[in-house]
CSV table of C-alpha atoms in Angstrom, one decimal:
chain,number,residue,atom,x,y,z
A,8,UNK,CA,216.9,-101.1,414.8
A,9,UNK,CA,216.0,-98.4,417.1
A,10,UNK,CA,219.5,-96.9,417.9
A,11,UNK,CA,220.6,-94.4,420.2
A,12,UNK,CA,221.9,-92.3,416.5
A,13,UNK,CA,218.8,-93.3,414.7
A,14,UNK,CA,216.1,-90.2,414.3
A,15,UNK,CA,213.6,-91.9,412.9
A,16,UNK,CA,211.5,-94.9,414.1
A,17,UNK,CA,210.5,-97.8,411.6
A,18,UNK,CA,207.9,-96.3,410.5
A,19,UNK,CA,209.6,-93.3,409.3
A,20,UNK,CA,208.3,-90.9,411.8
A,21,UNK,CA,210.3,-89.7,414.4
A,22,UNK,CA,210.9,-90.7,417.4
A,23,UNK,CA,208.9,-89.8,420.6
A,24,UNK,CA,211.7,-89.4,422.4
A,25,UNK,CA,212.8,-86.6,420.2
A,26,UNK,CA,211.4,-83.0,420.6
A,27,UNK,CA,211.1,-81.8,416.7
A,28,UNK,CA,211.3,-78.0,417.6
A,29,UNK,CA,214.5,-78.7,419.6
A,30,UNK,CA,217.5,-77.3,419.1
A,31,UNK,CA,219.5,-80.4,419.5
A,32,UNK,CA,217.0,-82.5,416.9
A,33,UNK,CA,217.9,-79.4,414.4
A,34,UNK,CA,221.3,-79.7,414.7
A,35,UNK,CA,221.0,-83.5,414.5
A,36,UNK,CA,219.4,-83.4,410.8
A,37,UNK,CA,222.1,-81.1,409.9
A,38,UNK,CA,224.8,-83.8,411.1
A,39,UNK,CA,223.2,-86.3,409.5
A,40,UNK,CA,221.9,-84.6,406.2
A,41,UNK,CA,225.7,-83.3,406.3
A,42,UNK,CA,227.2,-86.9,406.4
A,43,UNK,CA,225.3,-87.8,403.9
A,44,UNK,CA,226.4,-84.8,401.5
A,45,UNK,CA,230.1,-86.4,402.4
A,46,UNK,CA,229.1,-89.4,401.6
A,47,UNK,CA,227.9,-88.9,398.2
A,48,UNK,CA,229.6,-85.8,397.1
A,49,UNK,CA,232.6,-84.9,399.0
A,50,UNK,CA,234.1,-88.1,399.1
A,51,UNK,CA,235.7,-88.6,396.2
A,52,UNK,CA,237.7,-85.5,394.3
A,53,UNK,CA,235.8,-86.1,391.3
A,54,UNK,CA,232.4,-86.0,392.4
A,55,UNK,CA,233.6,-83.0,394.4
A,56,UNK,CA,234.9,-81.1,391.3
A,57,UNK,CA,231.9,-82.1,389.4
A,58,UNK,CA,229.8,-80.6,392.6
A,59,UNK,CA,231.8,-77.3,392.3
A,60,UNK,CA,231.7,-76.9,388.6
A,61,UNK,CA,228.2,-77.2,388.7
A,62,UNK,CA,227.7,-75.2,392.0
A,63,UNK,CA,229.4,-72.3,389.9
A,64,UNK,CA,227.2,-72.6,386.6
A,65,UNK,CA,224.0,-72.8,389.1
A,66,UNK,CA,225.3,-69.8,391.4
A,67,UNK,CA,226.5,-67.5,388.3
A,68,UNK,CA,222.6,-67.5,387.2
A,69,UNK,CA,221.2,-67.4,390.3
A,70,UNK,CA,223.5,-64.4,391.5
A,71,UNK,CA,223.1,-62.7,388.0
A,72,UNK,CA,220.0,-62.3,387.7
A,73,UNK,CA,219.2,-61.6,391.0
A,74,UNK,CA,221.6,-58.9,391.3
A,75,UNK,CA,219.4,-57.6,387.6
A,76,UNK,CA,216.6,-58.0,389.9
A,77,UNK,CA,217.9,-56.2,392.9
A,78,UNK,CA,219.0,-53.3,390.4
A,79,UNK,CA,215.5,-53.0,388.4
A,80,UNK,CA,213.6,-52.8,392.0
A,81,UNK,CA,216.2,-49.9,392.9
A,82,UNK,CA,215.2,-48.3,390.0
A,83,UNK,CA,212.2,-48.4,389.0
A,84,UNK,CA,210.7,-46.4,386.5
A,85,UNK,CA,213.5,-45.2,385.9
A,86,UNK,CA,214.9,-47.0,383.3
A,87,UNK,CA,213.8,-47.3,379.2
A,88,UNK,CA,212.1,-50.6,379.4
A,89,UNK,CA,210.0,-49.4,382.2
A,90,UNK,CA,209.5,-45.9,380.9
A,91,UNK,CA,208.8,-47.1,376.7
A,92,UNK,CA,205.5,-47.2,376.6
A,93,UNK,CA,205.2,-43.9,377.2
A,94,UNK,CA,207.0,-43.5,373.9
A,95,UNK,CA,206.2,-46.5,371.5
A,96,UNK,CA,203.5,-47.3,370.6
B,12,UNK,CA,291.9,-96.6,406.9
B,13,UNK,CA,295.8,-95.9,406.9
B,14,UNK,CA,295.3,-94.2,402.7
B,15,UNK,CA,292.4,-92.1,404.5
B,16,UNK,CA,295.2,-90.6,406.9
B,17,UNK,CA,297.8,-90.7,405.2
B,18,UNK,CA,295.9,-88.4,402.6
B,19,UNK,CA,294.4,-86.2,405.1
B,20,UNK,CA,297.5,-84.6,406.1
B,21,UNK,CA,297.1,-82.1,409.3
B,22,UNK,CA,293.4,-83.5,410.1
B,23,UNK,CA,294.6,-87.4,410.5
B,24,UNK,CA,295.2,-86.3,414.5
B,25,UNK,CA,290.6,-85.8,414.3
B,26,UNK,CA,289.9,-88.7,412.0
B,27,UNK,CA,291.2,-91.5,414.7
B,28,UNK,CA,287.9,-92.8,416.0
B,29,UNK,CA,288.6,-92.7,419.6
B,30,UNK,CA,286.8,-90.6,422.4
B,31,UNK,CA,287.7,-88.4,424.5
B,32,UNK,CA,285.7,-88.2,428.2
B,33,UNK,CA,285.1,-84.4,429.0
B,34,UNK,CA,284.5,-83.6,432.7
B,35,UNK,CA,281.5,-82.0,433.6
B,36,UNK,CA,281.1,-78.0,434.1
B,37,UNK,CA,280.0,-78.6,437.6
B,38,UNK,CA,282.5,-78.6,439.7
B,39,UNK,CA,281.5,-80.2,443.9
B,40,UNK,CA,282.4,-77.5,446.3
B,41,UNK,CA,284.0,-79.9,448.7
B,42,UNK,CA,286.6,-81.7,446.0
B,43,UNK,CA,289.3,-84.1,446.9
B,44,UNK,CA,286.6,-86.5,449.4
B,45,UNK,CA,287.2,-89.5,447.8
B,46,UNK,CA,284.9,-92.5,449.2
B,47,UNK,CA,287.8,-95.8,448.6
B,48,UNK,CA,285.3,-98.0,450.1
B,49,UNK,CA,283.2,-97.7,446.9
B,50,UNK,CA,284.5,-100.7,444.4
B,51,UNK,CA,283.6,-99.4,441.2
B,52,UNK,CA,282.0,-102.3,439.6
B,53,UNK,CA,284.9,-103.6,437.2
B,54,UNK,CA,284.3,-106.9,435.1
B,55,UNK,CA,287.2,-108.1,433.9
B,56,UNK,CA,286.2,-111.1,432.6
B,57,UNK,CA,283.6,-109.3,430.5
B,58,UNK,CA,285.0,-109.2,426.9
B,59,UNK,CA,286.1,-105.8,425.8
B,60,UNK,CA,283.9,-105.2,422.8
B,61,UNK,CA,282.8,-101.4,422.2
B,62,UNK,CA,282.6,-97.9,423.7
B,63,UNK,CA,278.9,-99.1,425.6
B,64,UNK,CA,280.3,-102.0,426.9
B,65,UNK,CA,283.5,-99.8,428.1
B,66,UNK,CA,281.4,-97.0,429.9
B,67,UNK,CA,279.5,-100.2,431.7
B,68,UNK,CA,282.5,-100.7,433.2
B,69,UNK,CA,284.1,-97.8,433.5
B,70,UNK,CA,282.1,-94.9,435.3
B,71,UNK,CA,283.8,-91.9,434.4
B,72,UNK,CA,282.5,-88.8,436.2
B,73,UNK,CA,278.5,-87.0,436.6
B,74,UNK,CA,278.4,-85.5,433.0
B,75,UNK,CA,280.3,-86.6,430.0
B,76,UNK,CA,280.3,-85.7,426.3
B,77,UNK,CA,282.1,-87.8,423.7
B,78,UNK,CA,282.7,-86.4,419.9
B,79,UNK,CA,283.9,-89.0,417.9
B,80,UNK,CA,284.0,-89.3,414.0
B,81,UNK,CA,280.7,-92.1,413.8
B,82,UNK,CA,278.4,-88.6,414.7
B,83,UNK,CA,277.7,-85.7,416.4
B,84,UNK,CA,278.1,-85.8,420.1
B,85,UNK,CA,274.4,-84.4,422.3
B,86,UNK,CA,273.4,-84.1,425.4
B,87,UNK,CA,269.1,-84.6,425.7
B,88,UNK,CA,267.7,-83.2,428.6
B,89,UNK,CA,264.0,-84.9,430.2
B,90,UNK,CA,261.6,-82.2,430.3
B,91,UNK,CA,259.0,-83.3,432.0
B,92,UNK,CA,257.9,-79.9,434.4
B,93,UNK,CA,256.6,-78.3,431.0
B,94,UNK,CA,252.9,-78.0,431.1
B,95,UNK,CA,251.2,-78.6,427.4
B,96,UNK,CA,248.8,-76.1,426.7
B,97,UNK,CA,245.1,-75.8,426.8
B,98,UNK,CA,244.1,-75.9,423.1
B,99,UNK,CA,240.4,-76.4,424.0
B,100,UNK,CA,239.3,-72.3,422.4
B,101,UNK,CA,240.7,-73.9,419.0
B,102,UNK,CA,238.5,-77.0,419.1
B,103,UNK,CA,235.6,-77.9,417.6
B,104,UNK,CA,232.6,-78.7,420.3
B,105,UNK,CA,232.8,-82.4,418.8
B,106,UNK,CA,235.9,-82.8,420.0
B,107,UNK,CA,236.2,-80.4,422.8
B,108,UNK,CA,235.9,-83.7,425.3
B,109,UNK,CA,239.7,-85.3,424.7
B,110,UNK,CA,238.5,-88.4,426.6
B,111,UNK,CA,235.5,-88.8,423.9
B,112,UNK,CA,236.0,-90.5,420.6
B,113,UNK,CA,235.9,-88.3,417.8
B,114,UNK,CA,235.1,-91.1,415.8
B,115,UNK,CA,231.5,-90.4,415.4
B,116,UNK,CA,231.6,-86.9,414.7
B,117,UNK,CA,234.6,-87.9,412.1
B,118,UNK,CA,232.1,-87.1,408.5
B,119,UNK,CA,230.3,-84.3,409.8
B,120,UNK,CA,233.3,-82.4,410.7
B,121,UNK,CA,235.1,-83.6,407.4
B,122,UNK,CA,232.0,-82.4,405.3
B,123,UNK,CA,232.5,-78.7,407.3
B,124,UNK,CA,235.6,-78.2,406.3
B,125,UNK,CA,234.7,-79.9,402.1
B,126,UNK,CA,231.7,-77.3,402.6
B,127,UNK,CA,233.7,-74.3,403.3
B,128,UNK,CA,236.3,-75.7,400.8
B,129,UNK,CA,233.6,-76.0,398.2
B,130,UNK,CA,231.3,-72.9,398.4
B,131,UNK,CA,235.3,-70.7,398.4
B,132,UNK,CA,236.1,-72.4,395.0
B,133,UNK,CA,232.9,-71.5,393.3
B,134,UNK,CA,232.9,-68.3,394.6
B,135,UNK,CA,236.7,-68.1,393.4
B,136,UNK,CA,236.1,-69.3,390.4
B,137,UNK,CA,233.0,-67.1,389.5
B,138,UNK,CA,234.6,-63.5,390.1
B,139,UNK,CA,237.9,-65.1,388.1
B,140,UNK,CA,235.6,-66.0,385.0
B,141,UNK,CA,234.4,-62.1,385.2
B,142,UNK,CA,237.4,-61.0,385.7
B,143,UNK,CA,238.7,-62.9,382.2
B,144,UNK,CA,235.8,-61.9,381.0
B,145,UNK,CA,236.5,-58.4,381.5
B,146,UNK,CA,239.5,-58.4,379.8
B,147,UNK,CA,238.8,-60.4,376.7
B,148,UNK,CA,235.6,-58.8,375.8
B,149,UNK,CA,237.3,-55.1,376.3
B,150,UNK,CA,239.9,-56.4,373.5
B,151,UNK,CA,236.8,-56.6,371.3
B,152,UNK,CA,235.4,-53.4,369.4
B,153,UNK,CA,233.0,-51.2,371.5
B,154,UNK,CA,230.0,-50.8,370.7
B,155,UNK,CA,230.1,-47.3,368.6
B,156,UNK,CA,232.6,-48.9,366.5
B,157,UNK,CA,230.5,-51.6,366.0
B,158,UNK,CA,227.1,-49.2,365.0
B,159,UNK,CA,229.4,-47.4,363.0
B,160,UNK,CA,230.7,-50.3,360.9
B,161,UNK,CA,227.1,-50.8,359.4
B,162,UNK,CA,225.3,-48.7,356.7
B,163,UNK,CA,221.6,-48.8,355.9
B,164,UNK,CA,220.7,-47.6,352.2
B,165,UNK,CA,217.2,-46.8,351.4
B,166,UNK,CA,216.7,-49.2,347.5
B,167,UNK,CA,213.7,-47.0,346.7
B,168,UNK,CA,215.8,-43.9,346.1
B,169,UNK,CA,218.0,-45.6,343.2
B,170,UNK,CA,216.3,-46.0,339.8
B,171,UNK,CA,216.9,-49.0,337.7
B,172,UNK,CA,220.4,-48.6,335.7
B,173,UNK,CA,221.7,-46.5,338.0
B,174,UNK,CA,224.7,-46.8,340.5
B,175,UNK,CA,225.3,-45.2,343.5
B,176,UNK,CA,228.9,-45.2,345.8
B,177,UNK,CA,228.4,-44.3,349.2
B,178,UNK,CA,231.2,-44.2,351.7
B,179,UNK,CA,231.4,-47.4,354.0
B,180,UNK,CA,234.6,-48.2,356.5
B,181,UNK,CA,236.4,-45.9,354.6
B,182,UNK,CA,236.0,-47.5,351.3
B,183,UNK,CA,233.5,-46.6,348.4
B,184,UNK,CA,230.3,-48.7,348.7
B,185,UNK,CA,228.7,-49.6,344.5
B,186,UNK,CA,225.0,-50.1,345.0
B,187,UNK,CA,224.1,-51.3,341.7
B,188,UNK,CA,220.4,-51.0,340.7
B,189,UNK,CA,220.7,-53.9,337.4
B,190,UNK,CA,218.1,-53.8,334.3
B,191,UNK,CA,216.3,-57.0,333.6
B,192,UNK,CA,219.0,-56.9,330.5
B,193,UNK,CA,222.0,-56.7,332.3
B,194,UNK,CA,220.5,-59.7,334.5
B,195,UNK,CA,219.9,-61.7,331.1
B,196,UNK,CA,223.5,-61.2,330.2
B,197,UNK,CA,225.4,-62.0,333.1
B,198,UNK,CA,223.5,-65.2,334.0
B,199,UNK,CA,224.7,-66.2,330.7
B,200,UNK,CA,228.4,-65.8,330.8
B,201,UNK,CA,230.5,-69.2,330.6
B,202,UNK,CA,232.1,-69.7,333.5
B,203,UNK,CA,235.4,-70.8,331.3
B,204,UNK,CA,235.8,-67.6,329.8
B,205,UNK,CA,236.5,-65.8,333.6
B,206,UNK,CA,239.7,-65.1,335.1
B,207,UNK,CA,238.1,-65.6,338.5
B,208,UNK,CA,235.0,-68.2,337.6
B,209,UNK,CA,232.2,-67.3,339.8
B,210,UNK,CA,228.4,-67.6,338.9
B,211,UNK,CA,226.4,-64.1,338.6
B,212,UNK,CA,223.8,-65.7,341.2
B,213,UNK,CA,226.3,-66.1,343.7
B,214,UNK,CA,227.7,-63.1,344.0
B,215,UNK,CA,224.1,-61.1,344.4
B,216,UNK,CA,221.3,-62.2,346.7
B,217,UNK,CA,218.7,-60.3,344.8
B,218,UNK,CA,219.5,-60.5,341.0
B,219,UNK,CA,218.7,-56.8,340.7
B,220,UNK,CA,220.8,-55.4,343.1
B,221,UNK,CA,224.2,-56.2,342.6
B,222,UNK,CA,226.4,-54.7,345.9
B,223,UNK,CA,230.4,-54.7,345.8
B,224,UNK,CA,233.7,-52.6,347.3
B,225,UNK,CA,234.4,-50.6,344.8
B,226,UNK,CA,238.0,-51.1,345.3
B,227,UNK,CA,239.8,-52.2,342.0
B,228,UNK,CA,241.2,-56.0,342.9
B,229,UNK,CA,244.6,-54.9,341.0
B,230,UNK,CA,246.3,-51.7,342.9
B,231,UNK,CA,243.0,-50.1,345.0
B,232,UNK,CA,241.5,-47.5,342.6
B,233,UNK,CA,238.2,-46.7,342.4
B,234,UNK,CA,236.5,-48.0,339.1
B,235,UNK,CA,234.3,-45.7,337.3
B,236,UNK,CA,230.6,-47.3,337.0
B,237,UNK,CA,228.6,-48.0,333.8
B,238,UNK,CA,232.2,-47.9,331.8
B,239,UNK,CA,234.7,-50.1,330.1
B,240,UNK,CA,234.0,-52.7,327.3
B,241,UNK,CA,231.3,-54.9,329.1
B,242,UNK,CA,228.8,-52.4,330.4
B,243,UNK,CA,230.0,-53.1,333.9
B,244,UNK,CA,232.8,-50.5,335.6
B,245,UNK,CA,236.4,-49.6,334.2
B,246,UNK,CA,239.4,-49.0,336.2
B,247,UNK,CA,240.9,-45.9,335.0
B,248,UNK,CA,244.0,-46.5,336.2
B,249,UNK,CA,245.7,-49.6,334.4
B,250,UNK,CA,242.2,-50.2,332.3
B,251,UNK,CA,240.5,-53.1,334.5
B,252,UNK,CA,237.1,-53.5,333.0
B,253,UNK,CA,234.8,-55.5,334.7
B,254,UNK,CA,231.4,-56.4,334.2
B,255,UNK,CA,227.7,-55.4,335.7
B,256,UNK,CA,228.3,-58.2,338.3
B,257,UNK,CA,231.8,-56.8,339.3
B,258,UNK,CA,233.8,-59.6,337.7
B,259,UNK,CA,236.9,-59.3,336.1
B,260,UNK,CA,236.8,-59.7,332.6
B,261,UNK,CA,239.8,-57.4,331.1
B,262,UNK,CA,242.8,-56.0,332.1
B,263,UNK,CA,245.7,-56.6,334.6
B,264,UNK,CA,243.2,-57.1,337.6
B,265,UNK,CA,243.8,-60.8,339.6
B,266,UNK,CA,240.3,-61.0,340.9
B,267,UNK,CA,236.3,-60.2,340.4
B,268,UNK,CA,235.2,-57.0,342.9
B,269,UNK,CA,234.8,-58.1,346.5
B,270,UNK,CA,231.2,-58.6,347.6
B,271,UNK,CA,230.5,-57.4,351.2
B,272,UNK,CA,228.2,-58.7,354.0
B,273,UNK,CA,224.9,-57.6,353.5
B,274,UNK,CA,220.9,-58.1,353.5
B,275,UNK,CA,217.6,-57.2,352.6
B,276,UNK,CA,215.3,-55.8,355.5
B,277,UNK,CA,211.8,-54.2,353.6
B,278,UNK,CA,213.0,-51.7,351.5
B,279,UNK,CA,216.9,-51.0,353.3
B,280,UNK,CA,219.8,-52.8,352.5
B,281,UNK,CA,222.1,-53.3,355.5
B,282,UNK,CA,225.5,-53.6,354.8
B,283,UNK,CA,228.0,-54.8,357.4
């Protein structure tokens, strides 16, 4: 079982042969997590549409809000919500 | 054949499929040595079948061009001292080794280009959602408009019986303060005997405040409260009279007085 692509040993952990920290092993778990992404995903146009109309619903709240965020730490206590308890009570 | 050139008139001398041999453009400096011990290779027991079989036995100078009616005459020229260029800067490093096969690096470089296609469309389609965005939601009323198109009344103020018209989008506002009386009697009006049959109870949402336009539902005057035949409001101009709930009961008007949007928060009413 032990080919020359395989990674991983039978038991699931890698492979003496392989250096973990190395450059080369790093760029090998991108190839092969990156195949796998074809694979499943990019593969068919379907699946691939579905991935980007999800990707944009996921990325729209993820870069919304943290743009929100980015512009509350740039100004804070500076704006009402931060400032209202002065006010209110 | 002979209709085609008979019809053709001055062109029937080019529509004759023959061919014509055309000398070449180089010319030998020496001219007029002329080798008679070559025997050009003449068959002629070979049957005489079309032009290929004719220039087989006929050789008929270095460079010849036919034009004949079947196609366009060319003349194709071996290059073979052009060198192909070295495309290996626009390569990928999987395939930068031509005499590797790229067959193993085949998905990953596939799922490059599908990422780079992918994360571009939902970037795309991200700023072109803001961008409709933009532009449909600044068709919509901004937000003074918007505060301005509600009114908040304080109920405390107005003592039972009494009515009080304040100014809302442009148009007089009746905020109708009814006795337990006027209540009785308009719960208890037959449906059947309305021009515009509509229960008391679902034109108020607090029996003793009842809130209408106080536009008249016949030609837009204002009516006058606590007036006209059934204790209600009276149009002065064409003598609408309706009742303390605002419905038409008398006179040339179609329909019962509109009832706004509104609700009940503590002691406001909030109209709009």
């Amino acid at each position: 079982m032990a080919t020359e692509g395989s990674l991983l040993s039978r038991d699931g952990k890698p492979s003496p042969s392989y250096d973990v920290t190395s450059r080369r092993f790093r760029l090998a778990v991108i190839m092969s997590l990156l195949n796998t992404v074809y694979r499943s995903v990019f593969r068919r146009t379907s699946t691939f549409a579905l991935s980007i109309v999800l990707g944009v619903v996921l990325f729209e709240r993820a870069f919304d809000q943290g743009a929100d965020l980015l512009f509350e730490r740039l100004n804070q206590g500076k704006m009402w919500k931060h400032i209202k308890h002065n006010y209110e009570e | 054949m002979l209709s085609l050139v008979a019809r053709s008139g001055a062109f029937s001398p080019y529509l004759s499929a023959t061919s014509y041999a055309v000398a070449g453009q180089l010319k030998p400096l020496a001219s007029g040595v002329v080798l008679h011990s070559d025997k050009v290779p003449l068959d002629v027991k070979r049957p005489f079948l079309t032009r290929e079989t004719l220039s087989g036995q006929a050789a008929s100078g270095p460079l010849s061009a036919t034009a004949g009616i079947s196609g366009p005459s060319s003349i194709r020229f071996l290059h073979s001292d052009v060198t192909v260029p070295d495309f290996a800067d626009y390569r990928r490093p999987e395939v930068a080794n031509s005499t590797k096969s790229s067959r193993p690096s085949d998905e990953y470089r596939k799922s490059f280009s599908y990422l780079v296609t992918g994360v571009t469309t939902v970037a795309t389609a991200y700023v072109a959602k803001n961008v409709v965005t933009q532009f449909v939601s600044s068709m919509s009323a901004s937000a003074d408009v918007l505060a301005l198109s509600k009114i908040e009344v304080k109920l405390s103020e107005i003592p039972e019986g009494k009515n009080v018209c304040v100014k809302w989008r442009g148009k007089p506002l009746f905020i109708r303060h009814r006795t337990p009386g006027e209540i009785e009697k308009e719960a208890q009006v037959d449906l059947s005997e309305l021009r515009d049959p509509q229960h008391d109870l679902d034109r108020v949402k607090k029996p003793e405040w009842a809130i209408l336009i106080g536009v008249c539902t016949h030609l837009g005057c204002v009516p006058i409260a606590n007036a006209g035949d059934y204790g209600g409001y009276y149009c002065p101009c064409h003598g609408s009279h309706y009742d303390a709930s605002g419905r038409i009961r008398k006179g040339p008007a179609p329909l019962n007085l509109e009832v706004p949007y509104y609700e009940f928060v503590e002691d406001l009413v909030i109209v709009g």
